[in-house]
Coordinates of C-alpha atoms in Angstrom, one line a residue:
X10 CA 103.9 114.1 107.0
X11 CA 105.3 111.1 104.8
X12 CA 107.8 112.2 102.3
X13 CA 107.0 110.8 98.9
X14 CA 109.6 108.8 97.2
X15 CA 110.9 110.9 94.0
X16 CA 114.2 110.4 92.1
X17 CA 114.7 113.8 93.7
X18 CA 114.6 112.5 97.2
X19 CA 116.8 109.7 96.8
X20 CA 117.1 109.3 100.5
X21 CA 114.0 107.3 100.1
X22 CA 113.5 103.8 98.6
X23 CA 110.3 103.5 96.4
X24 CA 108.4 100.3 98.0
X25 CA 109.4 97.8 96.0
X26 CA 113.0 98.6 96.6
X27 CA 115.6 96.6 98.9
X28 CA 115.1 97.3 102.7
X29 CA 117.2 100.0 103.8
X30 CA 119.6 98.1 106.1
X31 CA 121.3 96.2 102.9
X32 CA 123.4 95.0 102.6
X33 CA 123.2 92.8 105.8
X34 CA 125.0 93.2 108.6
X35 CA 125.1 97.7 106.7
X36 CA 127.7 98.4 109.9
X37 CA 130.2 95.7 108.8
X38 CA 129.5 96.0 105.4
X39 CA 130.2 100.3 105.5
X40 CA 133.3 99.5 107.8
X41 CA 134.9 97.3 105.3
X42 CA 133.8 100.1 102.3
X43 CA 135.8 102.5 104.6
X44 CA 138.6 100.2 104.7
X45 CA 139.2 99.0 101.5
X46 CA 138.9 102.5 100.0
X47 CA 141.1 104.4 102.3
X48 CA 143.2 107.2 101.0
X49 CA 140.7 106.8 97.9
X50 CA 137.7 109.4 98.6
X51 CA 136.7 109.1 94.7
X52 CA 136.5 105.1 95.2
X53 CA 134.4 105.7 98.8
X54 CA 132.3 108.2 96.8
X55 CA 131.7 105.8 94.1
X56 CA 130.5 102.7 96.7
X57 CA 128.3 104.6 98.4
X58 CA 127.0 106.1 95.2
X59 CA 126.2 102.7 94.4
X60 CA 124.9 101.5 97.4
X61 CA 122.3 104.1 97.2
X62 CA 121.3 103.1 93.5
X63 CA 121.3 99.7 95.1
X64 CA 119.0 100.2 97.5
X65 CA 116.7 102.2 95.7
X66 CA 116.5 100.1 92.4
X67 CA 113.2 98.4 91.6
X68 CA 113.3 95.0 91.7
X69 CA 111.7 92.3 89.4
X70 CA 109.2 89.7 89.8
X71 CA 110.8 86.4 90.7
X72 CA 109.6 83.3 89.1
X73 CA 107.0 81.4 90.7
X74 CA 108.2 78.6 92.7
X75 CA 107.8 75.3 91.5
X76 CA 105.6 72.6 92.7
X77 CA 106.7 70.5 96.0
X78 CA 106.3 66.6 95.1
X79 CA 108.1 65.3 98.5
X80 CA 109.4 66.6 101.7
X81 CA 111.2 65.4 104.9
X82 CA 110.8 67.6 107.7
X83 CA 110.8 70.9 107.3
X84 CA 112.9 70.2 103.8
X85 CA 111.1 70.0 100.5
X86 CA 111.7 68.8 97.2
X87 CA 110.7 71.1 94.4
X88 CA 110.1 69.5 90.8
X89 CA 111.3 71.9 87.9
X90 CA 110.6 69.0 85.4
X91 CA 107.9 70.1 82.3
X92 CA 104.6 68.2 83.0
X93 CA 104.4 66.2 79.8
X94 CA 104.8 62.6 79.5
X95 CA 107.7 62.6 77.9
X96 CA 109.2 64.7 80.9
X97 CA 107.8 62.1 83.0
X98 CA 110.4 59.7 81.7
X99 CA 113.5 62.4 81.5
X100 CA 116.5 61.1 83.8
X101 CA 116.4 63.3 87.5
X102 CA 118.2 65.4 88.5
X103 CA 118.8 66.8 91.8
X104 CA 120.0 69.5 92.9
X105 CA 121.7 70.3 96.0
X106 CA 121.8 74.1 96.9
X107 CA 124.0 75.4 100.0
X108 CA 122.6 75.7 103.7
X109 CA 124.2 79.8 102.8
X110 CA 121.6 82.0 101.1
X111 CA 118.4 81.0 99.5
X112 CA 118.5 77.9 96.7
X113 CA 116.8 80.3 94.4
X114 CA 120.2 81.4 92.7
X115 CA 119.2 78.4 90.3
X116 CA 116.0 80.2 89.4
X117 CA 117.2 83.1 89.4
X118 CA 114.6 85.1 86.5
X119 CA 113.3 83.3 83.7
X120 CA 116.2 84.4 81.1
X121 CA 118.5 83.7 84.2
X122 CA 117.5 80.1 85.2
X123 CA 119.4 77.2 85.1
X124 CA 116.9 74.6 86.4
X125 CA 114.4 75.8 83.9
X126 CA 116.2 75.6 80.9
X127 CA 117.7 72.2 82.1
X128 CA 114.2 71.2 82.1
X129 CA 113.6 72.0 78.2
X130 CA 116.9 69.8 77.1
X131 CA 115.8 66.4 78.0
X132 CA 116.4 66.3 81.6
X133 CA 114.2 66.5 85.0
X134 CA 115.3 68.9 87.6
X135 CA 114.5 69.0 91.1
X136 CA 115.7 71.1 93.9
X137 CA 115.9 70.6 97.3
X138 CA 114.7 73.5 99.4
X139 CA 116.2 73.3 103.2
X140 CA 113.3 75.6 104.5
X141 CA 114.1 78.0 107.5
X142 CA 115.0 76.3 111.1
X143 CA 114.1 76.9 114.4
X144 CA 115.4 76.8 118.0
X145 CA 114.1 73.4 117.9
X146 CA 116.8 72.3 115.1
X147 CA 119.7 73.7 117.0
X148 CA 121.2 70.3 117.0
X149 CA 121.1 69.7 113.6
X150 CA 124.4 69.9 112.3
X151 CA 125.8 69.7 108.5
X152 CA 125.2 65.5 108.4
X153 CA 122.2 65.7 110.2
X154 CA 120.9 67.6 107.0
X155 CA 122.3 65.0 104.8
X156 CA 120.8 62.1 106.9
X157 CA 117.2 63.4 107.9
X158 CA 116.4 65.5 104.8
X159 CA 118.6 65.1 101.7
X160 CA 119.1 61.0 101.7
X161 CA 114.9 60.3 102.6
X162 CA 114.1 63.0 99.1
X163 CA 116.8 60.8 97.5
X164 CA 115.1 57.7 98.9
X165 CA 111.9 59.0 97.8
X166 CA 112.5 58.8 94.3
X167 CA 113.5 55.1 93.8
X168 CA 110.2 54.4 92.1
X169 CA 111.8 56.2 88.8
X170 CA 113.4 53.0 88.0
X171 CA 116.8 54.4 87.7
X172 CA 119.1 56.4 90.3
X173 CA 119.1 59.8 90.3
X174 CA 121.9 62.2 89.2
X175 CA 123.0 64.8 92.0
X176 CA 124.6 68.3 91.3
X177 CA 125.8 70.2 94.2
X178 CA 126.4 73.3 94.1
X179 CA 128.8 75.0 96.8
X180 CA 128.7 73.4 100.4
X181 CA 125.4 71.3 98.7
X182 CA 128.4 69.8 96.6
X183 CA 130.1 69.0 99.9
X184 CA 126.5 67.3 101.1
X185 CA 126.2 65.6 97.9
X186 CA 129.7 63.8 97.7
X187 CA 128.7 62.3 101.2
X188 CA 125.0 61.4 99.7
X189 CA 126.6 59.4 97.1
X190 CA 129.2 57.8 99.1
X191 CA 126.0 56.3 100.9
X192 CA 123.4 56.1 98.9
X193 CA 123.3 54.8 94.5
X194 CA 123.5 58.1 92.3
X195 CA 123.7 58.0 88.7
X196 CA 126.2 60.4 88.7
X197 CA 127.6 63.3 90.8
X198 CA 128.4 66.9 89.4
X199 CA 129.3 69.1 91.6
X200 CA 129.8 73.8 91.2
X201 CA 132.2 75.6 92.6
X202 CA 132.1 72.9 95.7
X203 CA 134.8 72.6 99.0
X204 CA 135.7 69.6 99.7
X205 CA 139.6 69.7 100.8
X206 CA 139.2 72.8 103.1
X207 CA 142.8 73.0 103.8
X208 CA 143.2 74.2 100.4
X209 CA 141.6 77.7 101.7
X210 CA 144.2 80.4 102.2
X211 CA 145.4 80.2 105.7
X212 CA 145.0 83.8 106.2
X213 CA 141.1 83.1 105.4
X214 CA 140.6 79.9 107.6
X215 CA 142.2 82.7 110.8
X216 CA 139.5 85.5 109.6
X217 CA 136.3 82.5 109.5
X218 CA 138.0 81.2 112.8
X219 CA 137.6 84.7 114.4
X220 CA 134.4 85.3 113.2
X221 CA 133.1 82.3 114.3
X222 CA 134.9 82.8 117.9
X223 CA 132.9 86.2 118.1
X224 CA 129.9 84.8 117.1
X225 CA 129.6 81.5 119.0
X226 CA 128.7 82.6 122.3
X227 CA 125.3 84.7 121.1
X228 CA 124.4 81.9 118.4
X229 CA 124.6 79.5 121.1
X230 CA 121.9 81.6 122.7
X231 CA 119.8 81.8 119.6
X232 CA 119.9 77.7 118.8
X233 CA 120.8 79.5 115.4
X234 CA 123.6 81.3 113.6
X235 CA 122.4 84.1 111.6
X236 CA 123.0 84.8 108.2
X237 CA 124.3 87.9 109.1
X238 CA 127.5 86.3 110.4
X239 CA 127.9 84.0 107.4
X240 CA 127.7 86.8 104.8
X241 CA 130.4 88.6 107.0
X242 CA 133.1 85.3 106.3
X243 CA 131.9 85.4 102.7
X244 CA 132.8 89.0 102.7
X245 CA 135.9 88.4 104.8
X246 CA 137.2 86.1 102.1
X247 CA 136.8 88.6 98.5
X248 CA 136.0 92.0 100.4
X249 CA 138.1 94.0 97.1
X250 CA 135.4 92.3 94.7
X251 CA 132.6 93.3 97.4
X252 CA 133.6 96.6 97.8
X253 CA 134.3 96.9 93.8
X254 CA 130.6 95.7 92.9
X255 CA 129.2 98.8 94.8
X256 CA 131.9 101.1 93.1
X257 CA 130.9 99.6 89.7
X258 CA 126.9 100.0 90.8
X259 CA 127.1 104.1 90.7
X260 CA 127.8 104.5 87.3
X261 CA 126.4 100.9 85.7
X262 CA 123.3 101.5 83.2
X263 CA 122.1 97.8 83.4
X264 CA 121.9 97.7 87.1
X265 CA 118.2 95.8 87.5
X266 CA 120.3 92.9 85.9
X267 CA 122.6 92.8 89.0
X268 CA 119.8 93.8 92.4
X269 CA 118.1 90.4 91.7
X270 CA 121.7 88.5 92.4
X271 CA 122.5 91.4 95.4
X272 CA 119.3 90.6 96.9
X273 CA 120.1 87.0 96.8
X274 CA 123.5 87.1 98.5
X275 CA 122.0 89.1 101.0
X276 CA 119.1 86.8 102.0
X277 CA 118.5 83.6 103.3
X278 CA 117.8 82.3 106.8
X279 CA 120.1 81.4 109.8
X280 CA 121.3 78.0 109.8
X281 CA 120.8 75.7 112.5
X282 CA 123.8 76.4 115.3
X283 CA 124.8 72.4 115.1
X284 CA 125.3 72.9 111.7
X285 CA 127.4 76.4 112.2
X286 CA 129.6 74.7 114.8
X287 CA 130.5 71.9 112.2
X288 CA 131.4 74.4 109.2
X289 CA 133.6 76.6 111.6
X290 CA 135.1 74.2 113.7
X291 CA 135.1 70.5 111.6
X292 CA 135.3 72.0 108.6
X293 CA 137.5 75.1 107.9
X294 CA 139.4 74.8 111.1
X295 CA 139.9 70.6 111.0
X296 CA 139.4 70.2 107.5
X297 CA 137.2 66.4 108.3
X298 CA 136.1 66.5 104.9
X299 CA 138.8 66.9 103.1
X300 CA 140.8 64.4 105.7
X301 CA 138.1 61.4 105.0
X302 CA 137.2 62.1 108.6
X303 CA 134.0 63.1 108.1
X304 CA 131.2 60.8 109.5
X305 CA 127.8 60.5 107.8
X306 CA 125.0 57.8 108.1
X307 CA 127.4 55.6 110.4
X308 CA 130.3 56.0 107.7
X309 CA 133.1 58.1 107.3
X310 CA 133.4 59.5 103.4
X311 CA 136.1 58.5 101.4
X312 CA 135.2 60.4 98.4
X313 CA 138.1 58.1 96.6
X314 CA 135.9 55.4 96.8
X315 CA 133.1 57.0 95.2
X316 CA 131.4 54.5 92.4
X317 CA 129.6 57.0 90.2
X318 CA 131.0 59.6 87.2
X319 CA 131.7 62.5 89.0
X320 CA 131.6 65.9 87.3
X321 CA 134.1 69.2 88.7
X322 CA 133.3 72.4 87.7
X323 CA 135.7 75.1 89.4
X324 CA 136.4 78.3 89.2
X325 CA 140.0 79.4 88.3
X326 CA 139.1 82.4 90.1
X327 CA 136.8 81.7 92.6
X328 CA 137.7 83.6 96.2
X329 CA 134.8 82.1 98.0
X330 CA 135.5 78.6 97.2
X331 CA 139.2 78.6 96.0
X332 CA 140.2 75.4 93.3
X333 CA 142.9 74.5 96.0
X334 CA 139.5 73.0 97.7
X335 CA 137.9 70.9 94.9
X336 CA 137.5 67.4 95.1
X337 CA 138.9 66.8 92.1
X338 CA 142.4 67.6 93.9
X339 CA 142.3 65.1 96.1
X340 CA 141.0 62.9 93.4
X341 CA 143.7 63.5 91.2
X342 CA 146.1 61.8 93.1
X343 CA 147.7 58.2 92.1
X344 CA 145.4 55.3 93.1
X345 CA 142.3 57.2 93.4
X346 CA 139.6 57.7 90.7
X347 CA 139.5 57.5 87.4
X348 CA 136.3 58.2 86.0
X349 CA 136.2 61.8 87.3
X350 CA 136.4 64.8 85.0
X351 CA 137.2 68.1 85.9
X352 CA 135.9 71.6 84.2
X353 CA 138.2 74.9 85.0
X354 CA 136.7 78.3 84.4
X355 CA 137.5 81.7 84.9
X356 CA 134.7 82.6 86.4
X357 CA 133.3 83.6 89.5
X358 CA 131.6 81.7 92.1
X359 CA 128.3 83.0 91.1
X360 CA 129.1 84.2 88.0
X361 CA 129.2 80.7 86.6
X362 CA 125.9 80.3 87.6
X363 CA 124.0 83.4 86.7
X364 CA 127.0 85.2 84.5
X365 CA 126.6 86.4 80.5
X366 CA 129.2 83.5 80.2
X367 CA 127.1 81.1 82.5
X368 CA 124.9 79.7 79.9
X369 CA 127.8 78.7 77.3
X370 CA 130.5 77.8 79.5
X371 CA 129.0 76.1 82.8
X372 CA 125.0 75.4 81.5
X373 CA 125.3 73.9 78.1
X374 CA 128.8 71.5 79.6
X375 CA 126.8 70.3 82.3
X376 CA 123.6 69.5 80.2
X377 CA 125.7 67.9 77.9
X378 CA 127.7 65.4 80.6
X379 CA 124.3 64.4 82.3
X380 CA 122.4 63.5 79.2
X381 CA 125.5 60.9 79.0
X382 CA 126.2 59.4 82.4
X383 CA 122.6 60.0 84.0
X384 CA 120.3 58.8 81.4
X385 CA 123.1 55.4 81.1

């Protein structure tokens, strides 16, 4: 007979929990628990203590998703603006969320929301939403996303009257430097974004290589590359902060604050395997980005040459995305831009985002800069 769920059975999630095979890939995920905890059986205790309480937590409500004005193919644009008429005329924003994990780290919960509360301090916010692929889009690489969904949602809004401002946030900051190298932005602010991937550790560029090299061969069966094998190189790249969230999970009373984010870097759909063979192989492993070698539209990006503000916010301590690969490095250099600003924290790649510190240090910055350049 079904055993009922009881805070005495906790072998069994109630059913709003998180499915029992998170995190995803669980194999990978327990084999690098074993790993980093070896010859610590109170640290291995404590992370699978954790992910237990993980797995069993409740989870919240998420916001409801806002409206879609515009799409281009199976992207859409959502509109986060308030629908009053003096919203109507509030300079746009739009945001450019990674192909990795869902865009819904901007809209996180309603006291956790970025795009929302942008939305109540003057400005407009839009996201785009990349939608899940198919076989069918297996030759859609990282460009191809830029050319046939982001730049026609850009195009789409010229009847504002004024250019846009972009915000990219991780490799959507990658996809919105080439955007604005092609197409007139009011400004470009880019999170925790790569651009110079050289400036990754070469010890991570070998593990995303290998990764990749395992991978290939089945993704090139699928059309797709799963998240799976994604959220392994993101693991591959901070696994003693991975393994230290779970640890900090078994004994942490305000844990419903943290599932919602969990859940988040554990989701997403697979990317389109054009699009996988161009992060893995023209990106970390030849660095065309970062080398201006990088074609999109017909031209390669210089992102010296770009003609807008530009805006970059990094993390001092960001594993994921490390500051040796911001932009603003390369811009930094003699000759090369001057109307480029960069922000440093000490925060984490997420943390920034969604953090305690997030809304004072990354949120209010941010709001501040595009009320100036964007709105002229």
């Amino acid at each position: 007979m079904p055993v009922p769920f009881a805070p005495e059975n906790p072998s069994v999630a109630p059913m709003d929990a998180a499915s029992q095979h998170r995190p995803r890939p669980l194999p990978l995920f327990l084999e690098m628990v074993r790993r980093e905890t070896a010859g610590a059986p109170d640290r291995l205790a404590a992370a699978l203590a954790g992910l237990r309480r993980y797995q069993q937590a409740p989870r919240l409500v998420p916001p409801p998703p806002a409206p879609v004005v515009a799409r281009a193919g199976r992207a859409v644009l959502r509109d986060f603006g308030v629908p009053t008429a003096a919203s109507a005329a509030a300079p746009a924003v739009l945001f450019v969320p990674s192909l990795i994990n869902p865009p819904s780290v901007l809209d996180l919960a309603p006291d956790r929301s970025l795009l929302r509360w942008l939305a109540t301090q003057g400005l407009r916010p839009l996201i785009v939403d990349w939608g899940t692929p198919t076989p069918a889009d297996a030759g859609q690489d990282v460009a191809a996303h830029v050319e046939q969904m982001l730049l026609p949602l850009l195009d789409g809004l010229d009847g504002l009257g004024r250019p846009p401002a972009l915000v990219g946030y991780c490799l959507g900051g990658t996809m919105a430097i080439a955007a604005a190298a092609v197409r007139p932005v009011a400004a470009l602010a880019l999170i925790a974004a790569p651009w110079s991937f050289a400036g990754f550790p070469d010890s991570a560029r070998a593990d995303i290589a290998g990764l990749w090299a395992d991978a290939a061969p089945a993704a090139a069966r699928l059309g797709l590359l799963p998240m799976e094998v994604l959220q392994a190189a993101f693991w591959s790249l901070d696994p003693v902060r991975t393994v230290a969230r779970f640890e900090d999970f078994a004994t942490r009373a305000d844990i419903a604050a943290h599932v919602g984010l969990e859940d988040w870097a554990n989701d997403g759909p697979p990317i389109a395997l054009a699009a996988g063979r161009e992060l893995f192989e023209e990106f970390f492993a030849a660095d065309r980005p970062g080398r201006g070698a990088w074609t999109v539209a017909g031209r390669s990006i210089d992102a010296t040459r770009l003609a807008c503000p530009v805006l970059d916010i990094l993390s001092t301590t960001d594993r994921i995305v490390p500051a040796a690969s911001a932009l603003s490095g390369t811009l930094n250099r003699p000759g090369t831009l001057h109307h480029a600003t960069r922000l440093s924290l000490d925060l984490g790649h997420v943390g920034m985002v969604v953090g305690r510190h997030g809304p004072d240090r990354l949120w209010r910055p941010l709001r501040d800069w595009l009320l100036h350049t964007a709105a002229g």
